Amino acid sequence: MARSINRSLNELFDENEKKARVITIANFKGGVGKSTLNSILAYIATQKYGLKVLQIDSDPQMNLTKKMYRTFKEPYKKAEKSFIEGIQAEDLSKSITIVNNKLDIIEGAWDMALLTNHIHKNLNSEADYYLYQYLIEPLKENYNLILFDVIPTTTAYTNNCVVASDYALMPTQTEEDAYDNTKTYIDYLITMKRDYNPNLELIGIIPYLVANDMVDRKLLKKYQNEYPEITFNNLIKRSARVKTWGLEGITEDRTYDKKTLKMYDLVFQEMIKRMAGIEL
Ligand SMILES: Nc1ncnc2c1ncn2[C@@H]1O[C@H](COP(=O)(O)OP(=O)(O)OP(=O)(O)O)[C@@H](O)[C@H]1O
Ligand SMILES: [Mg+2]
């Protein structure tokens, strides 16, 4: 962890020869801030560090897509095809919306609900796991990071993202139920690594302190004791600013914007340094 953020970025990302690192941000539990974390990490990666990022919204509810358009109001160039049309054509290149010169997104859409049907009707059962991996391979040379946003299940939607990923990040609330869920989810990821994707690294649990009271602090300690290697040192706290960003898009010039961005920037930096620690 001794490397500086700039050194880690330079060593990980060769500008002349891009090969995206693929990250799934996931947890079994709904509403733990997965899509929010995804949206803010993509914002920081592109706006602050100048990385080229592709977000893939594998959620038919398209929360991530909506969040990104609240921040970046008018995408530069809309995709010709939807995500599911790209999947059906076995080519995602026309499903990419250019948001700005650093950020692209494959939008989530209600018709992603057809995914499992498509797999079972037209493909073999391997596609429950390996479809995205195959489809994103040709896209990797255009990006530094590819970020998957998933739904909190273990169906083809999430399995495909996890199998296509180099890293998994788990935002986890400091609540008793969430603690039990975390254990289950780690077991799921270990099984996925063993059976489908040996490259997968669980890069970390990112604690999300909902109340910052005694109970939260106690549970945080529990994560740190049980998973000392993978629990992030930098935490996310509940913040009114993040809620407002969820409604109005991310801003940088209002009260508490800087402080809130800093909280996520430290998480971003720790993520990059952990990746560098694994790879270099
Ligand atoms: N740090 C934070 N402070 C305050 N509110 C937050 C924070 N992070 C997320 N939220 C809020 O929590 C709610 C759920 O967040 P989000 O949609 O990111 O969760 P999710 O895990 O993606 O949910 P789902 O499982 O439904 O996809 C949103 O209203 C969001 O604005
Ligand atoms: Mg979500």
Coordinates of C-alpha atoms and ligand atoms in Angstrom, one line a residue:
M1 CA 0.0 0.0 0.0
A2 CA 3.0 2.2 -0.1
R3 CA 2.7 3.3 -3.7
S4 CA 1.3 6.7 -4.4
I5 CA -1.9 6.9 -6.4
N6 CA -0.3 8.5 -9.4
R7 CA 2.4 5.8 -9.5
S8 CA -0.2 3.1 -9.2
L9 CA -2.3 4.6 -12.0
N10 CA 0.7 5.0 -14.3
E11 CA 1.9 1.4 -13.6
L12 CA -1.5 -0.1 -14.0
F13 CA -2.7 1.8 -17.1
D14 CA -0.5 2.0 -20.2
E15 CA -2.0 4.7 -22.4
N16 CA -0.5 3.2 -25.5
E17 CA -1.9 -0.3 -24.9
K18 CA -5.2 -0.3 -23.1
K19 CA -6.5 -3.4 -21.5
A20 CA -9.4 -2.6 -19.3
R21 CA -9.6 -3.9 -15.7
V22 CA -13.1 -5.2 -15.2
I23 CA -14.8 -4.7 -11.9
T24 CA -18.2 -5.8 -10.6
I25 CA -19.7 -3.9 -7.7
A26 CA -22.1 -6.2 -6.0
N27 CA -23.7 -7.6 -2.9
F28 CA -26.7 -9.9 -2.3
K29 CA -28.4 -7.2 -0.5
G30 CA -30.5 -4.6 -2.2
G31 CA -30.2 -0.9 -1.5
V32 CA -26.7 -1.0 0.0
G33 CA -25.4 1.7 -2.3
K34 CA -24.0 -0.4 -5.2
S35 CA -25.2 1.7 -8.0
T36 CA -24.3 4.9 -6.1
L37 CA -20.8 3.7 -5.5
N38 CA -20.5 2.7 -9.2
S39 CA -21.7 6.1 -10.4
I40 CA -19.4 8.1 -8.1
L41 CA -16.3 5.9 -8.8
A42 CA -16.9 6.4 -12.5
Y43 CA -17.3 10.1 -12.0
I44 CA -14.0 10.3 -10.1
A45 CA -12.1 8.0 -12.4
T46 CA -13.1 10.1 -15.5
Q47 CA -13.3 13.6 -14.2
K48 CA -10.4 13.6 -11.6
Y49 CA -8.0 11.0 -12.9
G50 CA -8.8 11.2 -16.7
L51 CA -9.3 7.4 -17.0
K52 CA -11.4 6.0 -19.8
V53 CA -14.4 4.2 -18.4
L54 CA -17.2 2.0 -19.6
Q55 CA -20.1 1.4 -17.3
I56 CA -22.3 -1.6 -18.0
D57 CA -25.7 -1.5 -16.4
S58 CA -26.9 -5.1 -16.2
D59 CA -30.0 -4.1 -14.2
P60 CA -33.3 -4.0 -16.0
Q61 CA -34.4 -1.2 -13.6
M62 CA -31.6 0.9 -15.1
N63 CA -30.8 2.8 -11.9
L64 CA -27.2 3.4 -12.8
T65 CA -28.1 4.7 -16.2
K66 CA -30.6 7.1 -14.8
K67 CA -28.1 8.3 -12.2
M68 CA -25.4 9.0 -14.8
Y69 CA -27.8 11.1 -16.9
R70 CA -28.7 13.2 -13.9
T71 CA -25.0 14.1 -13.7
F72 CA -24.2 14.3 -17.5
K73 CA -27.5 15.6 -18.8
E74 CA -27.1 15.1 -22.5
P75 CA -25.0 12.1 -23.7
Y76 CA -22.8 13.0 -26.7
K77 CA -23.9 10.1 -28.9
K78 CA -26.7 7.6 -28.1
A79 CA -26.2 3.9 -28.9
E80 CA -28.0 2.6 -31.9
K81 CA -28.9 -0.6 -30.2
S82 CA -30.1 -1.6 -26.8
F83 CA -28.0 -3.9 -24.6
I84 CA -30.2 -6.9 -25.3
E85 CA -30.1 -6.2 -29.1
G86 CA -26.3 -6.2 -28.8
I87 CA -26.3 -9.5 -26.9
Q88 CA -28.6 -11.0 -29.6
A89 CA -26.3 -9.8 -32.3
E90 CA -23.2 -11.0 -30.4
D91 CA -21.6 -7.6 -30.7
L92 CA -21.9 -4.9 -28.1
S93 CA -20.1 -2.2 -30.0
K94 CA -23.4 -0.6 -31.3
S95 CA -24.9 -0.7 -27.8
I96 CA -22.4 1.8 -26.4
T97 CA -23.6 5.3 -25.6
I98 CA -20.9 7.9 -25.6
V99 CA -21.6 10.1 -22.5
N100 CA -18.5 12.3 -22.9
N101 CA -14.9 12.0 -24.1
K102 CA -14.0 9.8 -21.0
L103 CA -17.1 8.0 -20.2
D104 CA -19.2 5.5 -22.1
I105 CA -22.2 3.4 -20.9
I106 CA -24.1 0.4 -22.0
E107 CA -27.5 1.4 -20.7
G108 CA -29.7 -0.8 -18.6
A109 CA -33.2 -1.2 -20.0
W110 CA -36.4 -3.1 -19.2
D111 CA -35.9 -5.4 -22.1
M112 CA -32.9 -6.9 -20.3
A113 CA -35.6 -8.9 -18.6
L114 CA -35.4 -11.0 -21.8
L115 CA -31.8 -12.1 -21.1
T116 CA -32.5 -15.4 -19.4
N117 CA -35.2 -16.2 -22.0
H118 CA -32.7 -15.5 -24.8
I119 CA -30.0 -17.6 -23.2
H120 CA -32.3 -20.6 -22.7
K121 CA -33.9 -20.4 -26.1
N122 CA -31.0 -19.6 -28.3
L123 CA -27.7 -20.4 -26.5
N124 CA -26.4 -23.3 -24.4
S125 CA -26.2 -23.3 -20.6
E126 CA -22.6 -22.1 -20.6
A127 CA -24.0 -18.6 -21.6
D128 CA -25.5 -18.4 -18.1
Y129 CA -21.9 -17.7 -17.1
Y130 CA -19.6 -16.9 -20.0
L131 CA -21.7 -14.7 -22.3
Y132 CA -20.6 -11.3 -21.1
Q133 CA -16.9 -12.4 -20.8
Y134 CA -17.0 -13.3 -24.5
L135 CA -18.8 -10.1 -25.5
I136 CA -16.7 -7.6 -23.6
E137 CA -13.3 -9.0 -24.7
P138 CA -13.1 -6.9 -27.9
L139 CA -14.1 -3.8 -25.9
K140 CA -11.2 -4.0 -23.4
E141 CA -8.7 -2.3 -25.7
N142 CA -10.7 1.0 -25.6
Y143 CA -10.9 1.4 -21.8
N144 CA -9.0 1.6 -18.6
L145 CA -11.9 0.4 -16.5
I146 CA -15.1 -1.4 -17.1
L147 CA -17.6 -1.2 -14.2
F148 CA -20.5 -3.6 -14.0
D149 CA -23.6 -2.7 -12.0
V150 CA -25.7 -5.7 -11.0
I151 CA -28.9 -6.7 -9.3
P152 CA -28.7 -8.4 -6.0
T153 CA -29.3 -12.0 -7.1
T154 CA -27.2 -14.9 -8.3
T155 CA -29.0 -15.3 -11.7
A156 CA -27.4 -15.1 -15.1
Y157 CA -27.3 -11.3 -14.8
T158 CA -24.9 -11.3 -11.9
N159 CA -23.1 -14.6 -12.7
N160 CA -22.1 -13.2 -16.1
C161 CA -20.7 -10.0 -14.6
V162 CA -18.7 -11.9 -12.0
V163 CA -17.3 -14.3 -14.5
A164 CA -16.3 -11.4 -16.9
S165 CA -14.5 -9.5 -14.0
D166 CA -11.0 -9.3 -12.7
Y167 CA -12.2 -7.8 -9.5
A168 CA -15.3 -7.7 -7.2
L169 CA -16.0 -4.9 -4.8
M170 CA -18.6 -5.3 -2.1
P171 CA -20.2 -2.2 -0.5
T172 CA -21.6 -3.5 2.8
Q173 CA -23.7 -1.8 5.4
T174 CA -22.7 -2.1 9.0
E175 CA -25.9 -3.9 10.1
E176 CA -26.4 -7.4 11.5
D177 CA -28.3 -8.7 8.5
A178 CA -25.8 -7.2 6.1
Y179 CA -23.0 -9.0 8.0
D180 CA -24.6 -12.4 7.5
N181 CA -25.2 -11.5 3.8
T182 CA -21.6 -10.6 3.4
K183 CA -20.5 -14.0 4.5
T184 CA -22.9 -15.7 2.1
Y185 CA -21.8 -13.4 -0.8
I186 CA -18.1 -14.1 -0.1
D187 CA -18.9 -17.8 -0.3
Y188 CA -20.7 -17.2 -3.6
L189 CA -17.7 -15.3 -5.0
I190 CA -15.2 -18.0 -3.9
T191 CA -17.4 -20.7 -5.6
M192 CA -17.5 -18.5 -8.8
K193 CA -13.7 -18.1 -8.7
R194 CA -13.2 -21.9 -8.2
D195 CA -15.6 -23.1 -10.8
Y196 CA -15.8 -20.4 -13.5
N197 CA -13.3 -17.5 -13.2
P198 CA -9.9 -18.3 -11.6
N199 CA -8.8 -14.7 -12.3
L200 CA -11.4 -13.1 -10.0
E201 CA -10.0 -11.2 -7.0
L202 CA -12.3 -10.1 -4.2
I203 CA -10.6 -6.8 -3.9
G204 CA -12.5 -5.6 -1.0
I205 CA -15.4 -5.0 1.3
I206 CA -16.2 -1.3 1.5
P207 CA -18.0 -0.7 4.8
Y208 CA -21.0 1.7 4.6
L209 CA -21.7 3.2 8.0
V210 CA -25.3 3.9 8.1
A211 CA -25.5 5.6 11.5
N212 CA -21.9 5.9 12.7
D213 CA -23.1 4.9 16.2
M214 CA -21.9 2.2 18.7
V215 CA -23.6 -0.6 16.9
D216 CA -22.1 0.4 13.5
R217 CA -18.7 0.8 15.0
K218 CA -19.0 -2.7 16.6
L219 CA -19.9 -4.2 13.3
L220 CA -17.2 -2.4 11.5
K221 CA -14.7 -4.0 14.0
K222 CA -16.3 -7.4 13.3
Y223 CA -15.5 -6.9 9.5
Q224 CA -12.0 -5.8 10.3
N225 CA -11.3 -8.7 12.6
E226 CA -13.0 -11.4 10.3
Y227 CA -11.7 -10.0 7.0
P228 CA -8.6 -8.0 7.8
E229 CA -7.0 -8.3 4.4
I230 CA -10.0 -7.3 2.3
T231 CA -11.8 -4.7 4.5
F232 CA -11.1 -1.2 3.1
N233 CA -9.6 1.3 5.5
N234 CA -11.5 4.1 3.9
L235 CA -15.2 4.0 4.6
I236 CA -18.4 5.4 3.2
K237 CA -20.7 7.2 5.6
R238 CA -24.3 8.1 5.1
S239 CA -24.4 11.6 3.7
A240 CA -27.3 13.9 2.8
R241 CA -25.2 15.1 -0.1
V242 CA -25.1 11.6 -1.6
K243 CA -28.8 11.4 -1.4
T244 CA -29.2 14.8 -3.2
W245 CA -26.7 13.6 -5.9
G246 CA -28.9 10.6 -6.4
L247 CA -31.8 12.9 -7.2
E248 CA -30.0 15.8 -9.0
G249 CA -26.7 14.4 -10.2
I250 CA -23.2 14.9 -8.8
T251 CA -22.1 18.5 -8.3
E252 CA -18.8 20.0 -7.2
D253 CA -19.7 23.5 -6.2
R254 CA -22.2 23.2 -3.5
T255 CA -21.8 22.9 0.3
Y256 CA -20.3 19.6 1.3
D257 CA -19.7 18.5 -2.3
K258 CA -15.9 18.6 -1.8
K259 CA -16.0 16.7 1.5
T260 CA -18.3 14.1 0.1
L261 CA -16.3 13.6 -3.1
K262 CA -13.1 13.3 -1.0
M263 CA -14.7 10.4 1.0
Y264 CA -15.3 8.5 -2.3
D265 CA -12.0 9.6 -3.8
L266 CA -10.2 7.9 -0.9
V267 CA -12.1 4.7 -1.6
F268 CA -11.2 5.0 -5.3
Q269 CA -7.5 5.5 -4.4
E270 CA -7.5 2.5 -2.1
M271 CA -9.2 0.4 -4.8
I272 CA -6.5 1.4 -7.3
K273 CA -3.7 0.8 -4.8
R274 CA -5.1 -2.6 -3.9
M275 CA -5.2 -3.5 -7.6
A276 CA -1.6 -2.4 -8.0
G277 CA -0.7 -4.4 -5.0
I278 CA -2.2 -7.5 -6.5
E279 CA -0.8 -7.0 -10.1
L280 CA 2.6 -5.4 -9.7
Ligands
LIG1 N1 -23.3 7.3 1.2 C1 -24.7 7.4 1.1 N2 -25.3 8.3 1.9 C2 -26.7 8.5 1.8 N3 -27.5 7.8 1.0 C3 -26.9 6.9 0.2 C4 -25.5 6.7 0.2 N4 -25.2 5.7 -0.7 C5 -26.4 5.4 -1.3 N5 -27.4 6.1 -0.7 C6 -28.8 6.0 -1.1 O1 -29.3 4.7 -0.8 C7 -30.3 4.4 -1.7 C8 -29.9 3.0 -2.4 O2 -28.7 3.3 -3.1 P1 -28.4 2.5 -4.4 O3 -29.5 2.6 -5.4 O4 -27.0 2.9 -4.8 O5 -28.3 1.0 -3.9 P2 -28.2 -0.4 -4.7 O6 -27.4 -1.3 -3.8 O7 -27.7 -0.2 -6.0 O8 -29.7 -0.9 -4.7 P3 -30.3 -2.1 -5.6 O9 -30.0 -3.3 -4.9 O10 -31.8 -1.8 -5.6 O11 -29.7 -2.0 -7.0 C9 -30.4 5.5 -2.7 O12 -31.5 6.3 -2.4 C10 -29.1 6.3 -2.5 O13 -29.2 7.6 -2.8
MG2 MG -28.5 -0.7 -7.9

